[in-house]
Coordinates of C-alpha atoms and ligand atoms in Angstrom, one line a residue:
X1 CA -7.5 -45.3 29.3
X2 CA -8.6 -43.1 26.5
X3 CA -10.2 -40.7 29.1
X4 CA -6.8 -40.5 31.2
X5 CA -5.2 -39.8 28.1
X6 CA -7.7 -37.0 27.2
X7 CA -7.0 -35.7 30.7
X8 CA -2.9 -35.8 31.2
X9 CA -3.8 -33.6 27.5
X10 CA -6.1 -31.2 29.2
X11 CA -3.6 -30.8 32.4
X12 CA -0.7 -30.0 30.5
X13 CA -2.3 -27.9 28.3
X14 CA -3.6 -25.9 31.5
X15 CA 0.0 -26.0 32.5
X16 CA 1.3 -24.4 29.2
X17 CA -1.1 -21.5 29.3
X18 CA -0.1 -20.9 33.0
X19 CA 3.2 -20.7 32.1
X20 CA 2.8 -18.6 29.3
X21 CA 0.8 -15.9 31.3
X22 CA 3.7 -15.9 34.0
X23 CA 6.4 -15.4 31.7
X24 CA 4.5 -13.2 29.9
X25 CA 4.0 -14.5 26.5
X26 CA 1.1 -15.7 24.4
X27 CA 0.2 -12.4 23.5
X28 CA -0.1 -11.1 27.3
X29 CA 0.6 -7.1 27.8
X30 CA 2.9 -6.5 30.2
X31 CA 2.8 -3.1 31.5
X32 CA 6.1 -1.4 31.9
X33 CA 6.9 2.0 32.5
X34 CA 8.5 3.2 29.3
X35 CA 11.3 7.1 29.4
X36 CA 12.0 5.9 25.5
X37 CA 10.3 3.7 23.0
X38 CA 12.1 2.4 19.7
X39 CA 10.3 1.8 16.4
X40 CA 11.7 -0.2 13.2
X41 CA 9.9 1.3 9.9
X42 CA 10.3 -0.3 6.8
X43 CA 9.0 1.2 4.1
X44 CA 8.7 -1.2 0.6
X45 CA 9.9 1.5 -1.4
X46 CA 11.5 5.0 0.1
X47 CA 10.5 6.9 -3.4
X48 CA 6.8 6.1 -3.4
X49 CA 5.4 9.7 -3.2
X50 CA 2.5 8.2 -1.0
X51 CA 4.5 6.4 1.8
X52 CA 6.8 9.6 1.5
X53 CA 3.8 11.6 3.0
X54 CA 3.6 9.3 5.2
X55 CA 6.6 9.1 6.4
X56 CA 7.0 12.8 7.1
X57 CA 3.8 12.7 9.2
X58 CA 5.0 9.8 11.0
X59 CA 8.4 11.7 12.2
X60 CA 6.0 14.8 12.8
X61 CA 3.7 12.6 15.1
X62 CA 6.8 10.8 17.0
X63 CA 7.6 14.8 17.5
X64 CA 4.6 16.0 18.7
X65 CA 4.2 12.7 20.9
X66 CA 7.3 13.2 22.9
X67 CA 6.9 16.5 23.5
X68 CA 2.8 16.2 25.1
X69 CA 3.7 13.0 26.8
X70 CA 7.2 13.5 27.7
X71 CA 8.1 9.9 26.4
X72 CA 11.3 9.6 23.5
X73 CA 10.5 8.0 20.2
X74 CA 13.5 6.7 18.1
X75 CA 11.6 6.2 15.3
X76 CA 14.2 4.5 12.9
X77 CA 12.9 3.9 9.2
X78 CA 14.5 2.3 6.4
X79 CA 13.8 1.7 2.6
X80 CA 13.5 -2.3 1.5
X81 CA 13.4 -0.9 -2.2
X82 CA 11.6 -3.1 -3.2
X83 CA 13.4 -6.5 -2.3
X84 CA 11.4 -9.1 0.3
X85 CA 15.2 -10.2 1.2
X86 CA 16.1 -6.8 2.0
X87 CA 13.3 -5.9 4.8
X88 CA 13.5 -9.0 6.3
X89 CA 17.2 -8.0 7.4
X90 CA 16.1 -5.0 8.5
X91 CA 13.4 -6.6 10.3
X92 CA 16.0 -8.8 12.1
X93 CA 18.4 -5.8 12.7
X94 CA 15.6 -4.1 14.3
X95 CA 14.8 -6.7 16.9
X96 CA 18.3 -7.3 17.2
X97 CA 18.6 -3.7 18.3
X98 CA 16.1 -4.4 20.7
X99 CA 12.8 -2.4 19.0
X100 CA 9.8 -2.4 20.6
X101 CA 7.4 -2.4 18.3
X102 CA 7.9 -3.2 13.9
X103 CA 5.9 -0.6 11.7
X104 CA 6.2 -2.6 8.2
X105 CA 5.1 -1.7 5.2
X106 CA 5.2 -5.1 3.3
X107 CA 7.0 -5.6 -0.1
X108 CA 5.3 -8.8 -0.8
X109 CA 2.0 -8.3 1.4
X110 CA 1.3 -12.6 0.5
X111 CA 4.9 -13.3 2.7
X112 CA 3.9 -11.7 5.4
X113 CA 4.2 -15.1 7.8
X114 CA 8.0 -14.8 7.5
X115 CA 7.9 -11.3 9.3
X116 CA 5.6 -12.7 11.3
X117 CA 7.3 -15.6 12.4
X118 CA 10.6 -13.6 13.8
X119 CA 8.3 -10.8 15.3
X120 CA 6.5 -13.6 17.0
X121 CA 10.1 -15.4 17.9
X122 CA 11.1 -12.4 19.2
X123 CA 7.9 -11.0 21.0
X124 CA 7.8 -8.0 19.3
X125 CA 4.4 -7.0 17.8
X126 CA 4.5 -5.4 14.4
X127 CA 2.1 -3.1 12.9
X128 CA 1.5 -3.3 9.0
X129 CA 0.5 -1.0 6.9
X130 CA -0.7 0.1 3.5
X131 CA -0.5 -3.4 1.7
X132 CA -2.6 -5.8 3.4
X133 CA -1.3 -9.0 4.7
X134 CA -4.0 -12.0 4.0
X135 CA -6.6 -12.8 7.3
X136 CA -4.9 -15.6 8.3
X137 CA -1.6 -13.9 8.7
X138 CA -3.3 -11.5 10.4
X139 CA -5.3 -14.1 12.5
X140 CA -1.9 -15.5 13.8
X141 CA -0.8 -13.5 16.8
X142 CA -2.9 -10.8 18.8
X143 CA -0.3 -8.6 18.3
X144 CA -0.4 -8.0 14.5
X145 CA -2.3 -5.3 13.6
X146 CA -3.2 -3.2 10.2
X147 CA -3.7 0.6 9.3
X148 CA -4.8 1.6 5.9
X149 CA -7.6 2.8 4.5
X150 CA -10.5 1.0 2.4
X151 CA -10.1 0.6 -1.7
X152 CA -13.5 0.2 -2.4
X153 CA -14.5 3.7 -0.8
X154 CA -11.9 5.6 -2.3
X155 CA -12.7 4.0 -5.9
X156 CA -16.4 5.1 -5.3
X157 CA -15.5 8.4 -4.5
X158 CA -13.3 8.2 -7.1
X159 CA -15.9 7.4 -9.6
X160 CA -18.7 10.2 -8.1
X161 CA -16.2 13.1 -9.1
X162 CA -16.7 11.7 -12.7
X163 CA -20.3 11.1 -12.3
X164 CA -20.9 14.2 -11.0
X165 CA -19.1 16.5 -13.5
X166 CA -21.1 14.3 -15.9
X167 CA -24.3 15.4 -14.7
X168 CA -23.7 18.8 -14.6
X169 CA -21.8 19.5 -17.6
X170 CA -21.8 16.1 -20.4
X171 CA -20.0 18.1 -22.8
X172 CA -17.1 18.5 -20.0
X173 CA -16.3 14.6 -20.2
X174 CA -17.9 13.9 -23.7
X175 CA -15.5 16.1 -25.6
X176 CA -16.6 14.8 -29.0
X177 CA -19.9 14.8 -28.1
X178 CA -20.8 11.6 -29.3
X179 CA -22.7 10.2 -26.2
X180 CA -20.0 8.2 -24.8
X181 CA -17.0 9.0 -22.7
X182 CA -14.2 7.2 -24.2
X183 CA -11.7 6.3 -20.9
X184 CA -8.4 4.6 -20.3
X185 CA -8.0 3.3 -17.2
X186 CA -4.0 3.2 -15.2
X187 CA -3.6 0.4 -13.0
X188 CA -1.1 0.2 -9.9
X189 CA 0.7 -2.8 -9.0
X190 CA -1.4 -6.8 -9.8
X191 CA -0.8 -8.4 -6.3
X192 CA -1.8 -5.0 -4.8
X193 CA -5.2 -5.1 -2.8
X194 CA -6.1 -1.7 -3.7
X195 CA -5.2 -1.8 -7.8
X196 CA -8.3 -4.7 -8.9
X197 CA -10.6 -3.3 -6.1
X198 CA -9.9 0.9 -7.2
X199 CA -10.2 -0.5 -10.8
X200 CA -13.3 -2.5 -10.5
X201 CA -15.7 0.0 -8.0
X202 CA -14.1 3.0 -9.7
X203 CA -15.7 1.8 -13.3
X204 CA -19.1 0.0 -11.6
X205 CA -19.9 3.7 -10.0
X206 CA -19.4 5.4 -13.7
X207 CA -22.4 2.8 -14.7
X208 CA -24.3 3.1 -11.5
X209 CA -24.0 6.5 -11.9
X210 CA -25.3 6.3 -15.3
X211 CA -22.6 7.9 -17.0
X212 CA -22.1 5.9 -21.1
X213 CA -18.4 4.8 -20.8
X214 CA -16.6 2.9 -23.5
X215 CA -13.4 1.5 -22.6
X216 CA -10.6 2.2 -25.7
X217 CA -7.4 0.0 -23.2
X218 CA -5.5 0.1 -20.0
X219 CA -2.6 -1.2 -18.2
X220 CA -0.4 -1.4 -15.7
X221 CA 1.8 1.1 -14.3
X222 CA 3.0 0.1 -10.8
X223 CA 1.6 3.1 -9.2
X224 CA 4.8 5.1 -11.2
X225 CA 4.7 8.4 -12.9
X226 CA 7.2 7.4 -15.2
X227 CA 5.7 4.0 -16.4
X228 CA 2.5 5.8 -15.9
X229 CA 3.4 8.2 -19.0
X230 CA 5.4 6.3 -21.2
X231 CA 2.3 4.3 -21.2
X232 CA -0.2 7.7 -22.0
X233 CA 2.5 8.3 -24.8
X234 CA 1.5 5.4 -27.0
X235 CA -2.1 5.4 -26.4
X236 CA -2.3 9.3 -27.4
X237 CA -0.4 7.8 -30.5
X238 CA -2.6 4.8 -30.6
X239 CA -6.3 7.1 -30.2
X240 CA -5.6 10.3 -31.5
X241 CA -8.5 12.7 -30.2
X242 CA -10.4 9.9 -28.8
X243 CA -9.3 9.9 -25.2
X244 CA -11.4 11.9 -22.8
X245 CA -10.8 10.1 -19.3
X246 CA -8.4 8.8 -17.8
X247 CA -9.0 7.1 -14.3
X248 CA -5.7 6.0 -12.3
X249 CA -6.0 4.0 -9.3
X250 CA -3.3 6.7 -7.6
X251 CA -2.2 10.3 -8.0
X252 CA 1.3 9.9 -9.3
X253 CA 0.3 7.9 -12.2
X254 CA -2.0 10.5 -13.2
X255 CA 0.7 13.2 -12.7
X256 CA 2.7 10.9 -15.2
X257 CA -0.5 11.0 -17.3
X258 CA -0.9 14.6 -17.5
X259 CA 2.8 15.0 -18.0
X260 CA 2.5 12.8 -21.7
X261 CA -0.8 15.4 -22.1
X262 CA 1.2 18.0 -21.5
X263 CA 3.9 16.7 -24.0
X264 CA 1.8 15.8 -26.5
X265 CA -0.4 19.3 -26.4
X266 CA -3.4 17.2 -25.9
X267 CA -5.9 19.6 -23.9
X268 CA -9.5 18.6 -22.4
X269 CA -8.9 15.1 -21.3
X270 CA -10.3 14.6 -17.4
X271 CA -7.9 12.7 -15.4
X272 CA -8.6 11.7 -12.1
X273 CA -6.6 9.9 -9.2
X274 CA -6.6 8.8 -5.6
X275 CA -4.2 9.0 -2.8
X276 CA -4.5 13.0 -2.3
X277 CA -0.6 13.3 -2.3
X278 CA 0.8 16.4 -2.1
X279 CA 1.8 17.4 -5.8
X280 CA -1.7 15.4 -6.4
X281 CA -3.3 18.0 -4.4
X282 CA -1.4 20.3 -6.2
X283 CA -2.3 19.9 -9.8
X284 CA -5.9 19.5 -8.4
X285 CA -5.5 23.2 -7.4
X286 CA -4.4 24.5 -10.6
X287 CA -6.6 22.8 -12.6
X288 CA -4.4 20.0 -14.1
X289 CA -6.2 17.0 -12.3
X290 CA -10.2 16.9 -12.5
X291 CA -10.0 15.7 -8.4
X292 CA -8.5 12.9 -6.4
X293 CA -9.3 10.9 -3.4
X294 CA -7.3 12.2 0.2
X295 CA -7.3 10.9 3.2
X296 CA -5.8 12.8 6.0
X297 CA -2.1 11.3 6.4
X298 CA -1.7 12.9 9.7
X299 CA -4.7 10.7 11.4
X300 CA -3.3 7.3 9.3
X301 CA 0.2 8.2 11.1
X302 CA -1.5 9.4 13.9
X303 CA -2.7 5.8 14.3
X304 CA -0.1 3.9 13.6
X305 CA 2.2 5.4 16.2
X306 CA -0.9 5.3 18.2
X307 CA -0.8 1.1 18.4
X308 CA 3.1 1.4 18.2
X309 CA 2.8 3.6 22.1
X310 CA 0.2 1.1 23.4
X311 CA 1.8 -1.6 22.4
X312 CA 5.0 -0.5 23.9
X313 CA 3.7 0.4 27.0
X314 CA 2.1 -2.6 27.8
X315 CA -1.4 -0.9 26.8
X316 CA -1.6 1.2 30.2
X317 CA -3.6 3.9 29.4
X318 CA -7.0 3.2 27.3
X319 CA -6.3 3.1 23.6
X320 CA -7.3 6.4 21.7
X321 CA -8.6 4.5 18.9
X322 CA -11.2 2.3 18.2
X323 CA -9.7 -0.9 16.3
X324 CA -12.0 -3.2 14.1
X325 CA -12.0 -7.2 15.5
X326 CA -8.8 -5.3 17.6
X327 CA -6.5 -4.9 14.9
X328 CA -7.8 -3.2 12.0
X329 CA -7.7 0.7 11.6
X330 CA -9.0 2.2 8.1
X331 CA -8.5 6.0 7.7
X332 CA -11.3 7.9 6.3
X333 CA -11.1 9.3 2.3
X334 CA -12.8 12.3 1.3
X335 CA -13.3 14.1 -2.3
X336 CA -10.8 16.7 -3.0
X337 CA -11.8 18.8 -6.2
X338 CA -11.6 22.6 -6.6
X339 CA -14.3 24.6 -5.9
Ligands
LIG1 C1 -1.5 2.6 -2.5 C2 -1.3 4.1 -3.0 C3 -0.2 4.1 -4.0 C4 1.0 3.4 -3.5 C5 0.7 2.1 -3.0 C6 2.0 1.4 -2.4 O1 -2.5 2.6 -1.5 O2 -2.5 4.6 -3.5 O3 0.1 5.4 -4.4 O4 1.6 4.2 -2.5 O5 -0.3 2.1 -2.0 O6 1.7 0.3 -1.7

């Protein structure tokens, strides 16, 4: 009886997976052939300087893909300023409009699974980016994927700009020469994968690197310019003449940083960032920022749009990027200081 029951299990099951590969869901890709493909892009927040980059390179890529494989891309991209509620209309106005492939940049990266669950309603595979949706969100569907780029490599560069300016010049970083380099440290957002991670490998490589650092504060500035120098402000107040590093886990905080500096006529203090935006690559030009960590947003857009064609044409011709587990693709940093 038991056994029969087991069986009757096993039969429909067989059944259900038949089904699914005839109709063409469960993940199966369908080739079609494609004149036009439609992309939803929701960014978390239009004014981040970062995404903004992005953005442009995305809209230069859909460009340069129509025009070498004759194929149309309405790319259409939207702001969820910050509000969960907000992208998830826009995710259900994209699939209402019929999009073929969701490029999401998450507000809430832990609520992922609600995206999720009306991409996978819908059949419409979504591509996140930049903030990290947890493994098992991304377990969930093969059609999920991630592009971004790895916070523990970028904080280790990060912190090898410092320890090499250390070792070739002390009296650079330890401006009162007292064998320590006093730092303060600007953190971006707390349920962001990248702020503990930057934060945490940026200081170990400092001690690795055998550079004497003494911490004086820190604190969070939501990867802002604004809240970035409001915060400098008081601790220029707070440690007059005693600050000589500041390490921000992106460049517009340490634009912000340099901007209180600038205000306050406080001169010598190293600041460092990461992102390699393009007033960060800027002020690394004219001197103001010590160095920052780029990647190169054209290959990071490159890729996404990359999964986003695939994926909209069924996969038909071989994909030009190699994905980690199939659904991972993290963009290369590199140093950026001036020569
Ligand atoms: C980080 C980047 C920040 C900010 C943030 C937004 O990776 O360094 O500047 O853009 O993403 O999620």
């Amino acid at each position: 009886m038991r056994s029969l029951k087991k069986y009757c299990i096993l039969l429909s099951e067989l059944w259900l997976c038949v089904l699914l590969l005839l109709t063409g869901c469960g993940g199966t890709k369908k080739a079609e052939d494609k004149k036009s493909i439609r992309i939803g892009v929701s960014l978390y927040r239009g004014d981040d300087t970062f995404l903004n980059n992005i953005r442009g390179e995305l809209e230069q890529c859909a460009k340069d893909f129509e025009q070498t494989k004759g194929v149309k891309v309405v790319l259409d991209i939207q702001d969820a300023k910050g509000n969960q509620n907000t992208q998830n209309d826009q995710i259900e106005r994209f699939i209402a409009l019929g999009c073929d492939v969701l490029c999401i940049n998450p507000v809430d990266r832990t609520a992922a699974s609600v995206i999720i669950d009306k991409a996978m309603a819908a059949q419409t595979p979504v591509i996140f980016f930049n903030r990290q949706p947890v493994e098992e969100d991304m377990d969930r569907w093969d059609r999920i994927y991630y592009v971004g780029a790895v916070a523990r490599e970028s904080a280790v560069l990060q912190g090898s700009i410092v320890v090499d300016c250390y070792r070739e010049s002390p009296e650079r970083l330890d401006l009162n020469d007292d064998g320590v380099v006093s730092y303060v440290l600007l953190e971006g957002e707390s349920s962001h994968q990248d702020s503990l991670i930057r934060t945490e490998w940026s200081v170990q490589t400092l001690k690795d690197g055998g550079v004497p650092i003494e911490k004086l504060t820190g604190g969070i500035a939501n990867w802002e310019r604004s809240q970035a120098s409001a915060l400098m402000e008081q601790w220029l107040e707070k440690y007059p003449g005693r600050i000589e590093l500041v390490i921000c886990n992106n460049d517009d905080m340490a634009l912000g940083a340099i901007d209180a500096m600038e205000r306050a006529g406080a001169e010598g203090i190293s600041v460092v960032g990461i992102d390699g935006t393009t007033p960060g690559l800027a002020a690394v030009e004219n001197g103001k920022l010590m160095g920052t960590v780029s990647i190169d947003k054209a290959q990071y857009a490159g890729a996404i749009l990359a999964i986003a064609a695939g994926e909209a044409s069924g996969w038909e011709s071989e994909p030009e990027l190699e994905l980690e587990e199939g659904k991972y693709y993290q963009c290369p940093w590199q140093i950026v200081v001036k020569n």
